[in-house]
Amino acid sequence: LALERRIKRLRRQIWAAGRLHRLAAPRGVRENVWFVTLTYRGVEDWQPGHISKCLKAARRWCRLRGIPFRYLWVAELQKRGALHYHLAIWLPKRLQLPMFDKQGWWPHGMTQRVIARNAVGYLMKYLSKITPFHRFPKGVRLYGLGGLVTQAREICSWLNLPSWCKQLYGVGDL
């Protein structure tokens, strides 16, 4: 039951953050959403901090180009039992996202990247595969998001409040 609630919250959060990222494009700037897959070489290779360190490098790359780092990611277990990550990253069309493994941002295996038509839809598809039978490593985070403005973060937080609380309080009231 706890995992089911966690997954429901996770789906709501990813869907909302994806919609808000789409709305956050600077006026007049056309964007691509890059879909990146980060795969581990071995089944037992996951360690806490790998995804954070990787995202920190990508954030620095964006900062050096003067653009915000707007992203979502979800964790998934492969059939072989290895954890891997799927990321969606919003960038101006003029920029090409580098390969994470070639940059040294993901030294734990291989990466793939493509421009996605519906990145949030892909992420939601991966989330729909999570069942109570999945055995994620202890301590693993199932998703992450970043680059939302304060108001968008407040909307995401409000969406995950219990119904009774949403009826009493509006976005940003708490």
Backbone as JSON, one array per atom type, in Angstrom:
{
  "sequence": "LALERRIKRLRRQIWAAGRLHRLAAPRGVRENVWFVTLTYRGVEDWQPGHISKCLKAARRWCRLRGIPFRYLWVAELQKRGALHYHLAIWLPKRLQLPMFDKQGWWPHGMTQRVIARNAVGYLMKYLSKITPFHRFPKGVRLYGLGGLVTQAREICSWLNLPSWCKQLYGVGDL",
  "N": [[0.83, -1.2, 0.0], [1.94, 1.26, 0.77], [3.9, 1.59, -1.21], [2.25, 1.77, -3.44], [0.91, 4.21, -2.95], [3.12, 5.88, -3.01], [3.92, 5.57, -5.67], [1.7, 6.61, -6.98], [1.81, 9.29, -6.16], [4.24, 9.93, -7.29], [3.71, 9.65, -10.07], [1.83, 11.71, -10.4], [3.39, 13.9, -9.75], [5.46, 13.86, -11.72], [3.95, 14.13, -14.09], [2.75, 16.68, -13.67], [5.03, 18.34, -13.32], [6.24, 18.01, -15.81], [4.33, 19.19, -17.53], [4.47, 21.81, -16.54], [7.14, 22.45, -17.1], [7.01, 22.52, -19.88], [5.45, 24.79, -20.21], [7.18, 26.67, -19.3], [9.01, 27.59, -21.12], [11.12, 30.11, -22.34], [9.78, 33.12, -23.71], [9.47, 33.17, -27.17], [11.57, 31.42, -27.57], [12.41, 28.48, -29.08], [12.25, 25.06, -28.24], [13.91, 21.91, -27.7], [13.21, 18.72, -26.35], [15.32, 16.69, -24.77], [15.81, 13.27, -24.5], [17.27, 11.15, -22.34], [18.99, 8.18, -21.59], [20.44, 6.51, -18.95], [22.51, 3.94, -18.31], [23.6, 1.28, -16.26], [26.6, -0.7, -16.21], [26.86, -3.16, -14.76], [24.69, -5.32, -12.82], [24.66, -4.86, -10.06], [25.76, -2.33, -9.71], [24.76, 0.15, -8.87], [25.02, 3.05, -6.85], [24.44, 5.29, -4.11], [24.15, 8.72, -4.93], [25.2, 8.7, -7.53], [23.41, 9.57, -9.61], [22.95, 12.19, -8.78], [25.5, 13.37, -8.94], [25.95, 13.18, -11.68], [23.87, 14.82, -12.68], [24.67, 17.22, -11.6], [26.95, 17.8, -13.11], [25.77, 18.14, -15.65], [24.16, 20.33, -15.07], [26.1, 22.26, -14.61], [27.2, 22.45, -17.19], [25.01, 23.6, -18.54], [24.81, 26.03, -17.13], [27.22, 27.27, -17.89], [26.54, 27.95, -20.44], [24.64, 29.78, -20.11], [21.97, 29.1, -19.67], [18.94, 27.89, -18.12], [18.81, 24.87, -16.2], [16.58, 22.61, -16.81], [14.77, 19.84, -15.91], [13.59, 16.39, -15.67], [13.55, 13.2, -14.13], [13.33, 9.61, -14.0], [13.63, 6.5, -12.26], [14.23, 3.15, -13.29], [13.84, -0.38, -13.27], [15.64, -2.7, -15.09], [14.98, -5.68, -17.05], [17.03, -7.46, -16.49], [17.57, -6.82, -13.94], [19.1, -4.65, -13.28], [19.38, -1.27, -12.26], [18.36, 1.63, -14.03], [18.3, 4.96, -15.46], [15.99, 7.38, -16.75], [15.97, 10.4, -18.35], [14.55, 13.62, -18.95], [15.33, 16.53, -20.61], [15.06, 19.95, -21.05], [16.03, 22.07, -23.61], [17.2, 24.95, -25.48], [16.62, 24.98, -29.03], [18.93, 25.53, -30.45], [21.03, 24.31, -29.16], [22.93, 21.33, -28.77], [22.68, 18.51, -26.86], [25.34, 17.01, -25.13], [26.82, 13.66, -25.19], [26.44, 11.85, -22.29], [28.13, 9.83, -21.25], [30.44, 10.08, -22.81], [31.32, 12.59, -22.05], [32.14, 12.08, -19.54], [30.36, 12.33, -17.53], [28.73, 10.24, -16.86], [30.17, 7.69, -15.83], [29.56, 5.07, -15.33], [28.59, 3.22, -17.1], [26.73, 2.98, -20.07], [25.27, 5.54, -22.22], [22.39, 6.88, -23.86], [20.96, 9.23, -26.12], [18.27, 11.11, -27.4], [16.19, 13.31, -29.33], [13.09, 13.92, -28.08], [9.67, 13.37, -28.91], [7.53, 13.24, -27.14], [8.43, 13.43, -24.3], [7.58, 13.43, -21.59], [5.44, 11.7, -21.72], [6.82, 9.34, -22.32], [8.26, 9.04, -19.91], [6.12, 8.69, -18.15], [5.2, 6.28, -19.12], [7.26, 4.53, -18.37], [6.97, 4.73, -15.61], [4.53, 3.49, -15.29], [5.17, 0.87, -15.37], [6.12, 0.14, -12.91], [5.71, -1.98, -10.21], [4.44, -3.5, -7.14], [6.11, -5.67, -6.94], [8.6, -5.01, -7.81], [11.96, -4.72, -6.88], [13.65, -2.37, -5.8], [16.93, -1.06, -5.16], [17.83, -0.54, -1.73], [17.24, 2.65, -0.47], [17.22, 4.01, -2.9], [16.28, 6.73, -4.97], [13.26, 7.33, -6.68], [12.55, 9.24, -8.55], [13.26, 12.53, -9.88], [13.35, 16.09, -10.14], [13.96, 19.31, -11.57], [14.74, 22.82, -11.89], [12.39, 24.21, -12.0], [10.44, 27.16, -11.55], [9.67, 29.03, -8.53], [6.83, 29.27, -8.16], [5.87, 27.17, -9.79], [7.01, 24.97, -8.48], [5.58, 25.12, -6.1], [3.01, 24.49, -7.03], [3.39, 21.82, -7.82], [3.93, 20.69, -5.3], [1.52, 21.22, -3.95], [-0.28, 19.63, -5.41], [0.25, 17.11, -4.43], [-0.77, 17.04, -1.91], [-3.07, 15.81, 0.62], [-6.54, 15.29, -0.26], [-8.41, 16.6, 1.47], [-6.86, 18.63, 2.48], [-6.19, 20.11, 0.22], [-8.69, 21.15, -0.32], [-8.97, 22.98, 1.7], [-6.81, 24.73, 1.47], [-5.14, 26.85, -0.85], [-2.84, 26.88, -3.67], [0.38, 27.59, -2.56], [-0.45, 28.56, -0.09], [0.35, 27.25, 2.21]],
  "CA": [[0.0, 0.0, 0.0], [2.82, 2.43, 0.83], [4.51, 1.74, -2.53], [1.2, 2.24, -4.36], [0.74, 5.65, -2.7], [4.35, 6.52, -3.48], [3.89, 5.57, -7.14], [0.64, 7.55, -7.39], [2.38, 10.63, -5.96], [5.31, 10.07, -8.28], [3.09, 9.9, -11.38], [1.23, 13.04, -10.38], [4.5, 14.87, -9.73], [6.13, 13.86, -13.03], [3.02, 14.7, -15.07], [2.62, 18.12, -13.42], [6.31, 19.01, -13.59], [6.43, 17.99, -17.26], [3.46, 20.23, -18.09], [4.99, 23.11, -16.13], [8.36, 22.7, -17.87], [6.6, 22.92, -21.23], [4.95, 26.16, -20.14], [8.25, 27.56, -18.81], [9.93, 28.0, -22.19], [11.18, 31.57, -22.49], [9.02, 33.64, -24.85], [10.19, 33.25, -28.44], [12.63, 30.41, -27.65], [11.93, 27.14, -29.41], [13.02, 24.09, -27.46], [13.86, 20.46, -27.86], [13.31, 17.96, -25.1], [16.24, 15.58, -24.96], [15.51, 12.1, -23.69], [18.56, 10.51, -22.07], [18.95, 6.95, -20.8], [21.7, 6.22, -18.27], [22.49, 2.51, -18.0], [24.75, 0.71, -15.55], [27.22, -1.9, -16.79], [26.54, -4.34, -13.97], [23.41, -5.35, -12.1], [24.84, -4.37, -8.69], [26.63, -1.16, -9.76], [24.15, 1.37, -8.34], [25.47, 3.63, -5.58], [23.81, 6.6, -3.87], [24.93, 9.86, -5.39], [25.57, 8.65, -8.94], [22.54, 10.43, -10.43], [23.17, 13.58, -8.36], [26.78, 13.83, -9.5], [25.72, 13.3, -13.11], [23.05, 16.01, -12.91], [25.49, 18.39, -11.25], [27.79, 18.08, -14.28], [24.9, 18.68, -16.71], [23.76, 21.67, -14.61], [27.26, 23.15, -14.84], [27.25, 22.63, -18.65], [23.96, 24.57, -18.87], [25.17, 27.33, -16.55], [28.28, 27.85, -18.73], [25.91, 28.43, -21.67], [23.68, 30.81, -19.72], [20.58, 28.63, -19.76], [18.52, 27.13, -16.94], [18.82, 23.41, -16.31], [15.22, 22.15, -16.51], [14.82, 18.39, -16.14], [12.86, 15.38, -14.91], [14.1, 11.86, -14.33], [12.74, 8.49, -13.27], [14.43, 5.28, -12.18], [13.53, 1.96, -13.75], [14.6, -1.62, -13.21], [15.65, -3.48, -16.32], [14.65, -7.1, -16.87], [18.18, -8.15, -15.9], [17.64, -6.44, -12.53], [19.92, -3.45, -13.1], [18.71, 0.02, -12.25], [18.82, 2.66, -14.96], [17.56, 6.2, -15.35], [15.5, 8.06, -17.94], [15.91, 11.84, -18.1], [14.06, 14.56, -19.96], [16.01, 17.8, -20.39], [14.58, 20.98, -21.97], [17.1, 22.95, -24.07], [16.91, 25.68, -26.72], [16.91, 24.18, -30.23], [20.29, 25.81, -30.96], [22.01, 23.51, -28.43], [22.89, 19.87, -28.82], [23.11, 17.92, -25.6], [26.42, 16.04, -25.34], [26.65, 12.3, -24.66], [26.86, 11.89, -20.9], [29.27, 8.94, -21.0], [31.62, 10.64, -23.49], [31.74, 13.76, -21.26], [32.59, 11.64, -18.22], [29.3, 12.61, -16.56], [28.16, 8.95, -16.48], [31.25, 6.71, -16.02], [29.11, 3.79, -14.79], [28.04, 2.37, -18.15], [26.52, 3.68, -21.34], [24.15, 6.47, -22.3], [21.78, 7.17, -25.16], [20.18, 10.47, -26.1], [17.49, 11.42, -28.6], [15.19, 14.36, -29.16], [11.81, 13.22, -27.87], [8.41, 14.02, -29.26], [6.69, 13.29, -25.96], [9.3, 12.93, -23.23], [6.82, 13.17, -20.37], [4.7, 10.48, -22.01], [7.76, 8.22, -22.14], [8.51, 8.88, -18.48], [4.91, 8.12, -17.55], [5.14, 4.87, -19.52], [8.18, 3.79, -17.5], [6.38, 4.69, -14.27], [3.4, 2.55, -15.27], [5.72, -0.49, -15.25], [6.5, -0.14, -11.53], [4.73, -2.76, -9.46], [4.95, -3.84, -5.8], [7.09, -6.76, -7.04], [9.92, -4.47, -8.11], [12.84, -4.62, -5.72], [14.66, -1.34, -6.0], [17.93, -1.06, -4.09], [17.47, 0.26, -0.55], [17.7, 4.04, -0.5], [17.19, 4.61, -4.23], [15.21, 7.68, -5.29], [12.56, 6.89, -7.89], [12.44, 10.32, -9.52], [13.77, 13.83, -9.5], [13.01, 17.17, -11.06], [14.67, 20.53, -11.24], [14.67, 23.95, -12.81], [11.09, 24.88, -11.97], [10.38, 28.4, -10.77], [9.04, 28.84, -7.23], [5.39, 29.04, -8.3], [5.67, 25.83, -10.35], [7.31, 24.02, -7.39], [4.44, 25.15, -5.17], [1.91, 23.76, -7.66], [3.71, 20.39, -7.7], [3.77, 20.3, -3.9], [0.09, 21.27, -3.63], [-0.94, 18.49, -6.04], [0.46, 15.89, -3.65], [-1.42, 17.13, -0.59], [-4.33, 15.06, 0.72], [-7.7, 16.02, -0.8], [-9.0, 17.51, 2.45], [-5.96, 19.78, 2.62], [-6.36, 20.92, -1.0], [-9.97, 21.87, -0.22], [-8.82, 24.08, 2.67], [-5.73, 25.65, 1.13], [-4.77, 27.0, -2.26], [-1.41, 26.78, -3.97], [1.2, 28.6, -1.9], [-1.0, 29.0, 1.2], [0.96, 26.58, 3.36]],
  "C": [[0.87, 1.26, 0.0], [3.47, 2.67, -0.54], [3.48, 2.25, -3.53], [0.96, 3.74, -4.19], [1.95, 6.42, -3.22], [4.36, 6.63, -5.0], [2.84, 6.56, -7.65], [1.13, 8.99, -7.28], [3.42, 10.93, -7.03], [4.74, 10.37, -9.66], [2.51, 11.3, -11.46], [2.32, 14.12, -10.47], [5.17, 14.98, -11.1], [5.23, 14.5, -14.09], [2.95, 16.22, -14.9], [3.9, 18.86, -13.76], [6.58, 19.06, -15.09], [5.59, 19.06, -17.94], [4.02, 21.62, -17.77], [6.3, 23.45, -16.85], [8.02, 23.15, -19.28], [6.14, 24.37, -21.26], [6.05, 27.17, -19.8], [9.21, 28.02, -19.9], [9.93, 29.52, -22.29], [10.46, 32.01, -23.78], [9.92, 33.75, -26.08], [11.31, 32.23, -28.6], [12.01, 29.05, -27.96], [12.85, 26.13, -28.74], [12.88, 22.68, -28.0], [13.86, 19.86, -26.46], [14.17, 16.75, -25.42], [15.87, 14.47, -23.99], [16.8, 11.31, -23.56], [18.33, 9.26, -21.22], [20.34, 6.7, -20.25], [21.65, 4.77, -17.78], [23.76, 2.1, -17.28], [25.29, -0.51, -16.29], [26.74, -3.16, -16.08], [25.23, -4.2, -13.21], [23.53, -4.7, -10.72], [25.64, -3.07, -8.62], [26.06, 0.11, -9.13], [24.76, 1.76, -7.0], [24.74, 4.95, -5.37], [24.73, 7.71, -4.38], [25.31, 9.84, -6.85], [24.73, 9.63, -9.78], [22.75, 11.9, -10.06], [24.44, 14.15, -8.96], [26.66, 14.06, -11.01], [24.94, 14.58, -13.43], [23.8, 17.28, -12.58], [26.38, 18.79, -12.42], [26.96, 18.68, -15.42], [24.44, 20.09, -16.35], [24.88, 22.68, -14.88], [27.38, 23.46, -16.34], [26.22, 23.68, -19.09], [24.33, 25.96, -18.37], [26.24, 28.03, -17.39], [27.73, 28.41, -20.04], [24.81, 29.45, -21.39], [22.22, 30.4, -19.83], [20.21, 27.87, -18.48], [18.55, 25.63, -17.23], [17.46, 22.92, -15.85], [15.13, 20.67, -16.88], [13.83, 17.63, -15.26], [13.59, 14.07, -15.11], [13.32, 10.85, -13.51], [13.7, 7.32, -13.3], [13.57, 4.12, -12.68], [14.44, 0.76, -13.55], [14.5, -2.33, -14.54], [15.28, -4.92, -16.01], [15.79, -7.85, -16.19], [18.38, -7.77, -14.43], [18.46, -5.19, -12.26], [19.04, -2.2, -13.12], [19.22, 0.84, -13.42], [17.88, 3.86, -14.87], [17.15, 6.71, -16.72], [15.34, 9.53, -17.57], [15.26, 12.55, -19.27], [14.68, 15.91, -19.62], [15.55, 18.79, -21.47], [15.73, 21.93, -22.3], [16.64, 23.74, -25.29], [17.36, 24.85, -27.93], [18.34, 24.37, -30.73], [21.37, 24.96, -30.29], [21.82, 22.02, -28.64], [23.46, 19.34, -27.52], [24.23, 16.92, -25.87], [26.05, 14.66, -24.79], [27.24, 12.28, -23.25], [28.07, 11.0, -20.63], [30.55, 9.49, -21.64], [32.19, 11.85, -22.73], [32.32, 13.35, -19.91], [31.55, 11.89, -17.14], [28.67, 11.31, -16.06], [29.21, 7.87, -16.75], [30.85, 5.28, -15.63], [28.57, 2.82, -15.84], [27.88, 3.17, -19.41], [25.32, 4.62, -21.26], [23.63, 6.53, -23.73], [21.05, 8.5, -25.02], [19.5, 10.66, -27.45], [16.61, 12.63, -28.28], [13.84, 13.66, -29.12], [10.64, 14.04, -28.35], [7.54, 14.22, -28.02], [7.45, 12.7, -24.78], [8.52, 12.59, -21.97], [5.97, 11.91, -20.54], [5.57, 9.25, -21.84], [8.02, 7.96, -20.65], [7.31, 8.25, -17.78], [4.78, 6.64, -17.9], [6.06, 4.03, -18.63], [7.62, 3.67, -16.08], [5.24, 3.68, -14.19], [3.88, 1.11, -15.12], [6.06, -0.86, -13.81], [5.37, -0.88, -10.83], [5.3, -3.04, -8.06], [6.0, -4.96, -5.83], [8.49, -6.27, -7.38], [10.72, -4.33, -6.83], [13.96, -3.63, -6.03], [15.69, -1.43, -4.89], [17.5, -0.16, -2.94], [18.08, 1.66, -0.67], [17.63, 4.72, -1.86], [16.02, 5.6, -4.33], [14.57, 7.24, -6.59], [12.41, 7.98, -8.94], [13.1, 11.58, -8.98], [13.35, 14.85, -10.53], [13.76, 18.41, -10.63], [14.46, 21.6, -12.29], [13.33, 24.64, -12.85], [11.19, 26.16, -11.15], [9.58, 28.12, -9.5], [7.55, 28.52, -7.35], [5.09, 27.64, -8.83], [5.97, 24.76, -9.29], [6.17, 23.96, -6.39], [3.25, 24.39, -5.74], [2.16, 22.26, -7.53], [3.51, 19.9, -6.27], [2.29, 20.23, -3.53], [-0.64, 20.05, -4.2], [-0.8, 17.21, -5.22], [-0.07, 15.97, -2.22], [-2.65, 16.24, -0.57], [-5.5, 15.93, 0.24], [-8.27, 17.02, 0.19], [-8.17, 18.78, 2.61], [-6.08, 20.71, 1.4], [-7.66, 21.72, -0.96], [-9.86, 23.07, 0.72], [-7.84, 25.14, 2.22], [-5.49, 25.69, -0.37], [-3.27, 26.84, -2.43], [-0.68, 27.92, -3.28], [0.7, 29.09, -0.55], [-0.28, 28.4, 2.39], [2.39, 27.0, 3.58]]
}
